[in-house]
Tab-separated table of C-alpha atoms and ligand atoms in Angstrom:
chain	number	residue	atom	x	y	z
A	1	UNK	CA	113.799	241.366	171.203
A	2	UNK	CA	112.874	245.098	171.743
A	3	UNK	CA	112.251	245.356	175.859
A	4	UNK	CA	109.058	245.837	176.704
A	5	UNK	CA	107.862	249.190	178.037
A	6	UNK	CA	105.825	249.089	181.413
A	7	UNK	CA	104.029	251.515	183.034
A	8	UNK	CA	106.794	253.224	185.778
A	9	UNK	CA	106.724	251.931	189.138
A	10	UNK	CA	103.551	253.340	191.717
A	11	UNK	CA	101.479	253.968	188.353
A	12	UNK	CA	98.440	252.159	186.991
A	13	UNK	CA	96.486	252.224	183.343
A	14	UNK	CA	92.730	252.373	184.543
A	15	UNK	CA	91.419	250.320	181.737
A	16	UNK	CA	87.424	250.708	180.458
A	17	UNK	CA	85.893	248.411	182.911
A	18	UNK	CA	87.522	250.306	185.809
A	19	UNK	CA	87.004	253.516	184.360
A	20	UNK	CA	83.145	252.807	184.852
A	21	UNK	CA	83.632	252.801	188.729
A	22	UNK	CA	85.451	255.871	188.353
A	23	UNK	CA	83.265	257.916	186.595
A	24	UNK	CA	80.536	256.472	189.009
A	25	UNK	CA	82.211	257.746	191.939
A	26	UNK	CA	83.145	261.551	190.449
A	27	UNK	CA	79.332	261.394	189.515
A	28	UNK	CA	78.541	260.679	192.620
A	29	UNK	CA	80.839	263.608	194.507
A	30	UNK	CA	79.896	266.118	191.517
A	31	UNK	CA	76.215	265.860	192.967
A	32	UNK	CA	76.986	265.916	197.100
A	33	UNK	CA	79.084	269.064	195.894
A	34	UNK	CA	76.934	270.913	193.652
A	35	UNK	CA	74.001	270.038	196.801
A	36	UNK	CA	76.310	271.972	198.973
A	37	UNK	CA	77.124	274.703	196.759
A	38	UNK	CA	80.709	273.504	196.387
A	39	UNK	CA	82.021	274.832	192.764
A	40	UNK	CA	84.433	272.578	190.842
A	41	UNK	CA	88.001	274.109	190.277
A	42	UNK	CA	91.332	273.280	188.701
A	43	UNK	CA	94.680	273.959	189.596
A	44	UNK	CA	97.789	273.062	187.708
A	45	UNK	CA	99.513	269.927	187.844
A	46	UNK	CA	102.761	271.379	188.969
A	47	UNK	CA	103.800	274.267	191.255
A	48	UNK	CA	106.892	276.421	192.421
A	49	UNK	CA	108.557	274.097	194.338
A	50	UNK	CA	108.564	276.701	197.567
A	51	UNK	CA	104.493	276.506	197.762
A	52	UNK	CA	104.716	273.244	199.213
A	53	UNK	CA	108.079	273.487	201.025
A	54	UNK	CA	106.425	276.810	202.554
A	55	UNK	CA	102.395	275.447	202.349
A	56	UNK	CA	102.949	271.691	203.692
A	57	UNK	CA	106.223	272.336	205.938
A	58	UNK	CA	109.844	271.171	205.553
A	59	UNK	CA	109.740	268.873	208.010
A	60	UNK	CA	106.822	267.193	206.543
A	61	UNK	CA	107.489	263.259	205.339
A	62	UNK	CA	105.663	264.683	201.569
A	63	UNK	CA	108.223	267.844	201.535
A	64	UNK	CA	111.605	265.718	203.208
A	65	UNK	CA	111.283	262.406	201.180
A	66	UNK	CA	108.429	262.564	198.670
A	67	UNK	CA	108.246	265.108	196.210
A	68	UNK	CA	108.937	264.437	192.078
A	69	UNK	CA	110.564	267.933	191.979
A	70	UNK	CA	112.757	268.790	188.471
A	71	UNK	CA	114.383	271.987	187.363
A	72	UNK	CA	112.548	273.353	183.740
A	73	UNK	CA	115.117	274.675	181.244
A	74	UNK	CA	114.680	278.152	182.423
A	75	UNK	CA	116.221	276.810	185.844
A	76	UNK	CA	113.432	276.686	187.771
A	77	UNK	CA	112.044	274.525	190.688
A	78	UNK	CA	108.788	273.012	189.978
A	79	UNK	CA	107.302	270.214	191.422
A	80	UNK	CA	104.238	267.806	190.672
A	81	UNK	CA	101.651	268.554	192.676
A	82	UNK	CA	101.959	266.010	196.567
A	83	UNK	CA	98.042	267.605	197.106
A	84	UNK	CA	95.635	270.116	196.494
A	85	UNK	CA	95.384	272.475	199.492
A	86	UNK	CA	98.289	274.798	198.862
A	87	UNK	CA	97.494	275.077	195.157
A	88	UNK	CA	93.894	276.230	195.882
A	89	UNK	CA	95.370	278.286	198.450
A	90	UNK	CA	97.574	279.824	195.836
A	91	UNK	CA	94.669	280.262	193.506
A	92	UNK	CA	93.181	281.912	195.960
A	93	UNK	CA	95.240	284.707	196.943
A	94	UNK	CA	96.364	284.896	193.010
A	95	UNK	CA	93.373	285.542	191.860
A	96	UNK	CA	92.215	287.733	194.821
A	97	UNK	CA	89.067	285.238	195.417
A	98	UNK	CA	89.410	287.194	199.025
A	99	UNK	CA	87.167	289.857	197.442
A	100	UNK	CA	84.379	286.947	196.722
A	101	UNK	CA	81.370	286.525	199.301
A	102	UNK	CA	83.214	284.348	201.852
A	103	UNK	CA	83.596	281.407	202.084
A	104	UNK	CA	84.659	280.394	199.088
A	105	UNK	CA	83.423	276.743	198.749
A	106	UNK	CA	85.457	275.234	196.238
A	107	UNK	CA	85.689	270.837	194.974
A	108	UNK	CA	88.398	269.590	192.547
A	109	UNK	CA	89.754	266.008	191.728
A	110	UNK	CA	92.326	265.058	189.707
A	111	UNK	CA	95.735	263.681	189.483
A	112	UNK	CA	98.711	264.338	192.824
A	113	UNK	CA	102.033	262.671	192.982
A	114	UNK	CA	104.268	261.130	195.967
A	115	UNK	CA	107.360	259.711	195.524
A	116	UNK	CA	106.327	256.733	198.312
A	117	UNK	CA	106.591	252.867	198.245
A	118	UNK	CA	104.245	251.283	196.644
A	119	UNK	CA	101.594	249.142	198.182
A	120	UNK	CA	98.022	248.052	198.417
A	121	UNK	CA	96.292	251.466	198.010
A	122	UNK	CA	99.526	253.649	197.928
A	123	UNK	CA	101.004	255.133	194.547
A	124	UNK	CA	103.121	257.472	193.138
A	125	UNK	CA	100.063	258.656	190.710
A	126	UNK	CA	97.002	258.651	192.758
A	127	UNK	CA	93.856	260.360	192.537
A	128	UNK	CA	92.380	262.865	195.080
A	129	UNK	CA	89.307	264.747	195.269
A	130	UNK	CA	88.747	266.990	197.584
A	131	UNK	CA	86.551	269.940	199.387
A	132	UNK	CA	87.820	273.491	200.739
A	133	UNK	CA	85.362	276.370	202.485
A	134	UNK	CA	87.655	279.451	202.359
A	135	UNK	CA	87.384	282.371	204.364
A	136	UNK	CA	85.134	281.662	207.668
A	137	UNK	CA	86.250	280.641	210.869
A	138	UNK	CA	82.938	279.574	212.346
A	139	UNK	CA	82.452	276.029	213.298
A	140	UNK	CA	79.406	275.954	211.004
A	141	UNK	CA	82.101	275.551	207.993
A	142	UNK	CA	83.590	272.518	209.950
A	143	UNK	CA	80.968	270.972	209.947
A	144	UNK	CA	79.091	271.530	206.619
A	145	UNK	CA	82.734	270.636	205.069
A	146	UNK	CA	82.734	267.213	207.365
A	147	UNK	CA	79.373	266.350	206.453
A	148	UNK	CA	80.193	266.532	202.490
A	149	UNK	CA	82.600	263.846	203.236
A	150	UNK	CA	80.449	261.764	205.220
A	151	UNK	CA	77.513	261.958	203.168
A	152	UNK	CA	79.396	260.730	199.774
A	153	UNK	CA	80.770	258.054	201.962
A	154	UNK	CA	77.609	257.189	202.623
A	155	UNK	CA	76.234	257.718	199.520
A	156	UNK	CA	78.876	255.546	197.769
A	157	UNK	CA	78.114	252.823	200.142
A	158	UNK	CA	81.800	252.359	201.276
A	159	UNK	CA	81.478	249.682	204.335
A	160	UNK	CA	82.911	250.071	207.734
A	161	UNK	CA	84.004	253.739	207.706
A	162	UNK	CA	84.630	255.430	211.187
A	163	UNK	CA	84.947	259.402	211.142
A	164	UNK	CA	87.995	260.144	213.688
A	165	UNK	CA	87.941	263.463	214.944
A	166	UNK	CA	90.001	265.734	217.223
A	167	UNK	CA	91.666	269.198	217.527
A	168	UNK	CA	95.089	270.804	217.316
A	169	UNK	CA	93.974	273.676	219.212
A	170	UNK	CA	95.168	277.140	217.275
A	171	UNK	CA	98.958	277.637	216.628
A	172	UNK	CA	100.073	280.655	219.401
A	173	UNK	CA	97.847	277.975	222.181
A	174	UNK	CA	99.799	274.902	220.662
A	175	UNK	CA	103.413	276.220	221.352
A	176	UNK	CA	102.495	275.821	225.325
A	177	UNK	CA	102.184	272.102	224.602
A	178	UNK	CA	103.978	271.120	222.179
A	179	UNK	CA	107.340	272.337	224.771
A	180	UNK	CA	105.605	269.673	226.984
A	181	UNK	CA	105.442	267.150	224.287
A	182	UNK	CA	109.086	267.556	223.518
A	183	UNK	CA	110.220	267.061	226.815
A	184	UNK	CA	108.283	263.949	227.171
A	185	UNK	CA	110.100	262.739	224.021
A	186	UNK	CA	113.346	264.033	225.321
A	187	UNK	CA	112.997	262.370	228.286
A	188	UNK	CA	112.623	258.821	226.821
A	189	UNK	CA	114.828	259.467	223.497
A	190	UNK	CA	116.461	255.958	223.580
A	191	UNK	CA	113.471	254.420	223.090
A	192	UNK	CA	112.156	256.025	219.652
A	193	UNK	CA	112.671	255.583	216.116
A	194	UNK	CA	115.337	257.390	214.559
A	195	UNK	CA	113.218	259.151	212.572
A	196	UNK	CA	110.846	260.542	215.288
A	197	UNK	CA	114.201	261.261	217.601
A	198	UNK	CA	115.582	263.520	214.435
A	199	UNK	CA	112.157	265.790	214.388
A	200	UNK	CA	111.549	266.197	217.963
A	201	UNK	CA	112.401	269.870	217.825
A	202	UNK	CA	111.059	270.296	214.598
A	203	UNK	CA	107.563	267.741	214.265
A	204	UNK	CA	106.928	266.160	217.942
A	205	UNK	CA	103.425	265.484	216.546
A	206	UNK	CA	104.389	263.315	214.382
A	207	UNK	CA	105.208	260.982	217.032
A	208	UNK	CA	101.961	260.019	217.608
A	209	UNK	CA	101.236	258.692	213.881
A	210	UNK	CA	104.993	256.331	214.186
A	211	UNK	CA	104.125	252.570	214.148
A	212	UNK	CA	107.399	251.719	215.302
A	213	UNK	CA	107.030	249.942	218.758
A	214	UNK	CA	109.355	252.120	221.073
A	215	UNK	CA	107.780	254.910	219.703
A	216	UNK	CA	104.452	253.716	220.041
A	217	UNK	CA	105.119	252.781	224.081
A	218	UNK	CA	106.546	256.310	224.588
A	219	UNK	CA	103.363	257.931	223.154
A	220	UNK	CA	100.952	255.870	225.659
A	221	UNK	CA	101.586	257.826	228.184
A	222	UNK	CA	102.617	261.196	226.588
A	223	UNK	CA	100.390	264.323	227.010
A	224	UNK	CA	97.388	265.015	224.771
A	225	UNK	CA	96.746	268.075	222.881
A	226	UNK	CA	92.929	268.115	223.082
A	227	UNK	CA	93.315	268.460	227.445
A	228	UNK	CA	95.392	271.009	226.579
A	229	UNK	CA	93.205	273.245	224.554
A	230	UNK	CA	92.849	277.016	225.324
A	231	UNK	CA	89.304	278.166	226.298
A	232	UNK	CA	88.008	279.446	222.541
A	233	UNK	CA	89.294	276.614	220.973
A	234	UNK	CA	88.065	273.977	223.023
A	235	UNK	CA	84.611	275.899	222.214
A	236	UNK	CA	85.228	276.017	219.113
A	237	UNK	CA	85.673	272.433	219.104
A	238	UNK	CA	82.259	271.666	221.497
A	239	UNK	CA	80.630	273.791	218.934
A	240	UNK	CA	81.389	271.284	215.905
A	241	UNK	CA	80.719	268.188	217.899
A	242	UNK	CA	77.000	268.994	218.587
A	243	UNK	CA	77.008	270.641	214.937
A	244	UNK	CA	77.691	267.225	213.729
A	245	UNK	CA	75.509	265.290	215.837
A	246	UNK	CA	72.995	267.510	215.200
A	247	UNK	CA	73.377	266.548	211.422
A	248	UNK	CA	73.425	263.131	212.254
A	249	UNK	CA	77.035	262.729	211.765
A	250	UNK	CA	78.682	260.095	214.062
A	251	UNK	CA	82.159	260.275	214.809
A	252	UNK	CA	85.060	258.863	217.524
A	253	UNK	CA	87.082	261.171	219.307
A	254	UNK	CA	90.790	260.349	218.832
A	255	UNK	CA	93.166	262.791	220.961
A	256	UNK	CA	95.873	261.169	219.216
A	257	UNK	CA	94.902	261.831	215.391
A	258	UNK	CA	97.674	264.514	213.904
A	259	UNK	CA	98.124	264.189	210.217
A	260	UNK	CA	101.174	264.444	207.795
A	261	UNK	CA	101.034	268.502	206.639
A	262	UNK	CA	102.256	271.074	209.317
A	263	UNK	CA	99.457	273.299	208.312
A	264	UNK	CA	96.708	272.169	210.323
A	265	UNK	CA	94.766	274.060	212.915
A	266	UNK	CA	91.853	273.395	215.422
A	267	UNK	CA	89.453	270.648	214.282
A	268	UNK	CA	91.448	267.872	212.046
A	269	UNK	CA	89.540	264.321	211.093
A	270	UNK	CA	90.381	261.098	209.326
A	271	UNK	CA	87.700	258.586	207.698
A	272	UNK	CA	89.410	254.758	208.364
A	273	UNK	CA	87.778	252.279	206.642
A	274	UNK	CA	88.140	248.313	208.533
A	275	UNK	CA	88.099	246.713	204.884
A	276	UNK	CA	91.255	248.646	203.494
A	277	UNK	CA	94.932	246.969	205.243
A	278	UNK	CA	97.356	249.242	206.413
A	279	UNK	CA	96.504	252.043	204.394
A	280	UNK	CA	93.236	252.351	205.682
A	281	UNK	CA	92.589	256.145	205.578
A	282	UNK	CA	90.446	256.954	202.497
A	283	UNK	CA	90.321	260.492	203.612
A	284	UNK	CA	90.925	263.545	205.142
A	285	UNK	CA	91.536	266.977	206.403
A	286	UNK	CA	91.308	269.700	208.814
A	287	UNK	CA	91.162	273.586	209.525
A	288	UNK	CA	93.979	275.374	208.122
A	289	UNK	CA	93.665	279.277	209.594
A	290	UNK	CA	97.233	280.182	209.554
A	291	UNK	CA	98.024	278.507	205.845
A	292	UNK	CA	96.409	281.814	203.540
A	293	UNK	CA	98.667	284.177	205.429
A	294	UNK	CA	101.607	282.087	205.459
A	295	UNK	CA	101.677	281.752	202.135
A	296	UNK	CA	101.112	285.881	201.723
A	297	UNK	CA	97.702	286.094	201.729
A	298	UNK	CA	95.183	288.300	204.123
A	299	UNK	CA	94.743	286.362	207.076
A	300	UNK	CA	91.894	283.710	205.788
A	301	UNK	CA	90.806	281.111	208.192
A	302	UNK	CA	89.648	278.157	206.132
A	303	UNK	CA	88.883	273.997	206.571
A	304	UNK	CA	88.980	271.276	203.453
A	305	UNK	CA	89.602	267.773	203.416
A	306	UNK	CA	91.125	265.601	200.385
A	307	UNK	CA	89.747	261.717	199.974
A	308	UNK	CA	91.747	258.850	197.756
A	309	UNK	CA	90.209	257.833	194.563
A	310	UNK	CA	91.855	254.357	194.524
A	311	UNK	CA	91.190	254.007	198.571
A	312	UNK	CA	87.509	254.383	198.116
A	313	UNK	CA	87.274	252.006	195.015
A	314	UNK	CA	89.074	249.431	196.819
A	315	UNK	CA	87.329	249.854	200.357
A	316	UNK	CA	84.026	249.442	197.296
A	317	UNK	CA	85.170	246.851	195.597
A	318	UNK	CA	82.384	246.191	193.199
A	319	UNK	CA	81.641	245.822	189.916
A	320	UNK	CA	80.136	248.519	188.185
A	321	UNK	CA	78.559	247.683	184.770
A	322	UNK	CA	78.700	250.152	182.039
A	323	UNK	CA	75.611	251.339	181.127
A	324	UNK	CA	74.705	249.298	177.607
A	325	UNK	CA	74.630	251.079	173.784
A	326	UNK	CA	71.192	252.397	172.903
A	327	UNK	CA	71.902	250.159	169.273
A	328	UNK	CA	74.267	248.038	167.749
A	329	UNK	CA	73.766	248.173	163.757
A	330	UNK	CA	74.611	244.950	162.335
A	331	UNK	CA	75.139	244.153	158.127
A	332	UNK	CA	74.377	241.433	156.111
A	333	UNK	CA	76.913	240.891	153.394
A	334	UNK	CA	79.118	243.964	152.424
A	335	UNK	CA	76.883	246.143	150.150
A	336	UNK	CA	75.141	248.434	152.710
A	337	UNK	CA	78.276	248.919	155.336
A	338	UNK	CA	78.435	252.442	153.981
A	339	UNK	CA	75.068	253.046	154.940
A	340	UNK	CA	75.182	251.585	158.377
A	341	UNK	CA	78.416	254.332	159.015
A	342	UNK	CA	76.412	257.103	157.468
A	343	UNK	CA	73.225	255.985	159.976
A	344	UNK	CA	75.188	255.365	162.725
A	345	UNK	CA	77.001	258.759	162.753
A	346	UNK	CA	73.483	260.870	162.036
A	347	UNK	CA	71.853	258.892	164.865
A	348	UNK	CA	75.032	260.084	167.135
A	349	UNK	CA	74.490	263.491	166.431
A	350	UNK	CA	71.219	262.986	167.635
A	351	UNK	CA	71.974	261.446	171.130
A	352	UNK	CA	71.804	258.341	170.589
A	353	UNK	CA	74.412	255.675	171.440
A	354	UNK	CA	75.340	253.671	168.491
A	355	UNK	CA	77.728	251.077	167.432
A	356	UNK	CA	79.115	249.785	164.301
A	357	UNK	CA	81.121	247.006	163.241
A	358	UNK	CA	84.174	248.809	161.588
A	359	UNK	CA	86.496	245.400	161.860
A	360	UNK	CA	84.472	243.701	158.390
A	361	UNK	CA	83.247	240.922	160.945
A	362	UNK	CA	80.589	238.367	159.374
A	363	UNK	CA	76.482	238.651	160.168
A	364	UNK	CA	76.789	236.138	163.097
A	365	UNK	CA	80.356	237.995	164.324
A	366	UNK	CA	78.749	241.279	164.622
A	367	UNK	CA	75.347	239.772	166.552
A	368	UNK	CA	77.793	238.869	169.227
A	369	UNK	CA	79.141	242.045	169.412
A	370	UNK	CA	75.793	243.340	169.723
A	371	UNK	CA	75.338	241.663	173.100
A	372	UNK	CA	78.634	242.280	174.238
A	373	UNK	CA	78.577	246.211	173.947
A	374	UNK	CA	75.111	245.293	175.721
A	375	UNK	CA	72.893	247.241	172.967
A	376	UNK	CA	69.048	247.657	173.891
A	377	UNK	CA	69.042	246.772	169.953
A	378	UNK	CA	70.112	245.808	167.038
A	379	UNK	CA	69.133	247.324	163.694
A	380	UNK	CA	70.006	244.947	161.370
A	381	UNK	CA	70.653	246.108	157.570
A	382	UNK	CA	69.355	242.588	155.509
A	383	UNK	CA	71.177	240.712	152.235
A	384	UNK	CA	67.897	242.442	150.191
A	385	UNK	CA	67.839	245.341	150.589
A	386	UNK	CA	65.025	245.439	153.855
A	387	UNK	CA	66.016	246.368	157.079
A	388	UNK	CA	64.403	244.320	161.052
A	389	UNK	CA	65.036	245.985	164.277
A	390	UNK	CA	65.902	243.057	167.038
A	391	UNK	CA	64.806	244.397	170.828
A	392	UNK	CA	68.296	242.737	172.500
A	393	UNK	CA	66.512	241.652	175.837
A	394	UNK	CA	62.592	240.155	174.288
A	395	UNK	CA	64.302	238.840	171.336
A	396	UNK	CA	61.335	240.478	169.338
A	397	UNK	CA	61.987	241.538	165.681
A	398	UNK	CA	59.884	243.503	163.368
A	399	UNK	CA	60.605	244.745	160.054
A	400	UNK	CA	61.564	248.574	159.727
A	401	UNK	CA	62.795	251.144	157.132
A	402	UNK	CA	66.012	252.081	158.571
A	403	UNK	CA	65.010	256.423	158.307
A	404	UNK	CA	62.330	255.554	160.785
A	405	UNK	CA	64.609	254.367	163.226
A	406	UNK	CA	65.358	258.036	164.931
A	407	UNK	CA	62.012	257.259	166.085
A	408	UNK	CA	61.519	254.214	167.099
A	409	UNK	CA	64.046	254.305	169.575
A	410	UNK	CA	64.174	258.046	170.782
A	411	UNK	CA	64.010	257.625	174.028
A	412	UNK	CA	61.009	259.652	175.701
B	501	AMP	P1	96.603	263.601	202.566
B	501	AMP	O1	96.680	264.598	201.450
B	501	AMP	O2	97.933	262.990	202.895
B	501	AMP	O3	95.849	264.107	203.750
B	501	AMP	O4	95.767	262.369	201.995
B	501	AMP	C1	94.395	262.430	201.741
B	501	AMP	C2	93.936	261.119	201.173
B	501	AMP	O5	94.587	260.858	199.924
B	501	AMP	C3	94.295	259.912	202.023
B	501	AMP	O6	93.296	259.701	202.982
B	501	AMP	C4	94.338	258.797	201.010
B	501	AMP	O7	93.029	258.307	200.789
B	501	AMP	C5	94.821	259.483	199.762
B	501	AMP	N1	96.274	259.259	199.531
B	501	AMP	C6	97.311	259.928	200.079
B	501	AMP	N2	98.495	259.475	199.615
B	501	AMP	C7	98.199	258.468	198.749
B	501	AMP	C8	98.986	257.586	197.920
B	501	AMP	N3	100.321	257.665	197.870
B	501	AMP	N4	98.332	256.687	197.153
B	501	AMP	C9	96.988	256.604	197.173
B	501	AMP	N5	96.195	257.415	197.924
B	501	AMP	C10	96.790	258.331	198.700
């Protein structure tokens, strides 16, 4: 026997009845975006492979270990896009957005790739949409951007989210600490996972997010960033606490929140949901003032987060019934199927959601099918030529010509 194909491993089909969901939620975060003034954009699904080994950082676990990167026949590197921030990034300075009114307030969703293992709520396909204010280094854009998050969190209804929230400080006031970090980690090498012992030179910080139990004793008592903030950053970062308070945002102050991409800046903040296991973050971000110019661009302080798709159905986990087929046209007998096609397809065209049995099922096949496509209807085309229209949820019939029906049923 031929083998059977499969999806490949860390992918998913998202089949109708899922799809629902889905289009509920990117309803959902179309509105809370368009409130804000956030327009929708689109990058492409692959990149240069040097915008993420220069945007996210080499010593990054996405860059090191995760990327699907291929060579095209013309010999180049590409690679499918781990995340969204570079790419808009890249858009950004491509297309000279620079010259815009700043910031540039831009949404997108779609597709990202990571070459992980799979688990509950991690792929290698997954689904991120996210939020970016480009151009303004005023705490204001902090929290406006955090707020978006929170309030289609909210909106959504996803249970038990905490917003964890802390600063990096900016890059030149980091350096001071980070020497102190390292020595720390120096200091008690033995104890730490090989892979945080490898990076100490290169990502100390990433020490704090290891769940290996050496590790995780060494960073107890290591030194925190946030009481090592210069003077304008730590106002910077007063500035967005009472900003969000005063929008009614709560949050938790975690000084030892860093996150996985070496471009972050000042204020950084993860949403953990208690329902979700081990991958409980369903999203993210931070301020990334150094990223524009690093990637040759004008210097362009900027903030954006990125939330997962499949994290937020799963912390949701409820059914979402498709909204029900205006009419389901049924046929008696054979003679007038042509007729239900032809009035199905003119009703279409006039907005109206219609379905038709095209698999030649009999009279009492195609009333179930009426109820399970959940029609409001069913126009049913009789033996004799006469046409009744059958109101799905009353039961009610009453005899109609079938031209008439356009009216009958338009909704108001
Ligand atoms: P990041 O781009 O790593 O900051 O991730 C932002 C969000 O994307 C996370 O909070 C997750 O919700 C989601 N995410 C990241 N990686 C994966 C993955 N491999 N599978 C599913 N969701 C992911």
């Amino acid at each position: 026997m031929a083998e059977k194909f499969k999806a490949p491993r860390g992918t998913f089909d998202v089949l109708p009845q899922a799809m629902a969901r889905r289009e509920l939620l990117l309803r959902t975060a179309a509105e809370v975006f368009a409130r804000a003034g956030y327009d929708w954009t689109a990058t492409p699904a692959f990149e240069g492979t040097d915008l993420f080994e220069r945007g996210v950082g080499k010593s990054t676990d996405i860059v090191r270990k995760e990327m699907f990167t291929f060579e095209d026949k013309g010999g180049r590197s590409l690679t499918l896009r781990p995340e969204g921030t570079a790419p808009i990034c890249r858009a950004y300075v491509e297309n000279g957005m620079h010259k815009l009114a700043q910031p540039v307030k831009l949404a997108y969703a779609g597709p990202f790739f990571r070459h992980e293992r799979p688990q509950a709520g991690r792929y290698r396909q997954f689904h991120q949409l996210g939020a970016e204010a480009i151009g303004s280094d005023s705490p204001l854009a902090d929290a406006e951007v955090i707020t978006l998050l929170s309030d289609l969190v909210e909106e959504l209804g996803v249970p038990g989210v905490e917003l964890r929230l802390s600063s990096l400080g900016s890059l030149d006031a980091r350096r001071e600490y980070l020497g102190e970090l390292k020595s720390h980690l120096h200091a008690r090498e033995d104890e730490l996972s090989d892979d945080v012992r490898e990076r100490i030179e290169l990502n100390p910080l990433r020490a704090f997010d290891s769940d290996h139990e050496g590790t995780k004793a060494v960073m107890a008592d290591a030194p925190q960033l946030l009481d090592h903030l210069d003077t304008a950053d730590s106002e910077h970062f007063t500035e967005v606490r009472e900003l969000l308070t005063a929008s009614s945002v709560e949050y938790t102050i975690d000084p030892t929140l860093v996150r996985g991409l070496d471009y972050y800046t000042r204020t950084i903040f993860s949403f953990v949901c208690d329902r979700l296991g081990a991958q409980s973050e369903i999203g993210g971000g931070g301020r990334y003032d150094g990223l524009i110019a690093q990637l040759g661009g004008p210097h362009t302080p900027a903030i954006g987060w990125a939330a997962g798709v499949e994290r937020i159905l799963l912390a949701l986990d409820e059914e979402v019934v498709a909204p029900g087929r205006d009419l389901y046209i049924a046929v008696e007998g054979d003679a007038e199927r042509a007729k239900a096609v032809a009035l199905a397809a003119e009703l279409r065209r006039a907005g109206i959601s219609v379905e038709v049995d095209l698999g030649g099922r009999s009279i009492k096949g195609q009333m179930k099918q009426a109820d399970r496509t959940n029609a409001a209807r069913t126009l049913i085309f009789e033996a004799g030529g006469t046409a009744r229209l059958r109101d799905m949820g009353t039961r009610e019939q009453q005899p109609v010509e079938p031209a008439d029906v356009l009216e009958l049923i338009r909704p108001a």
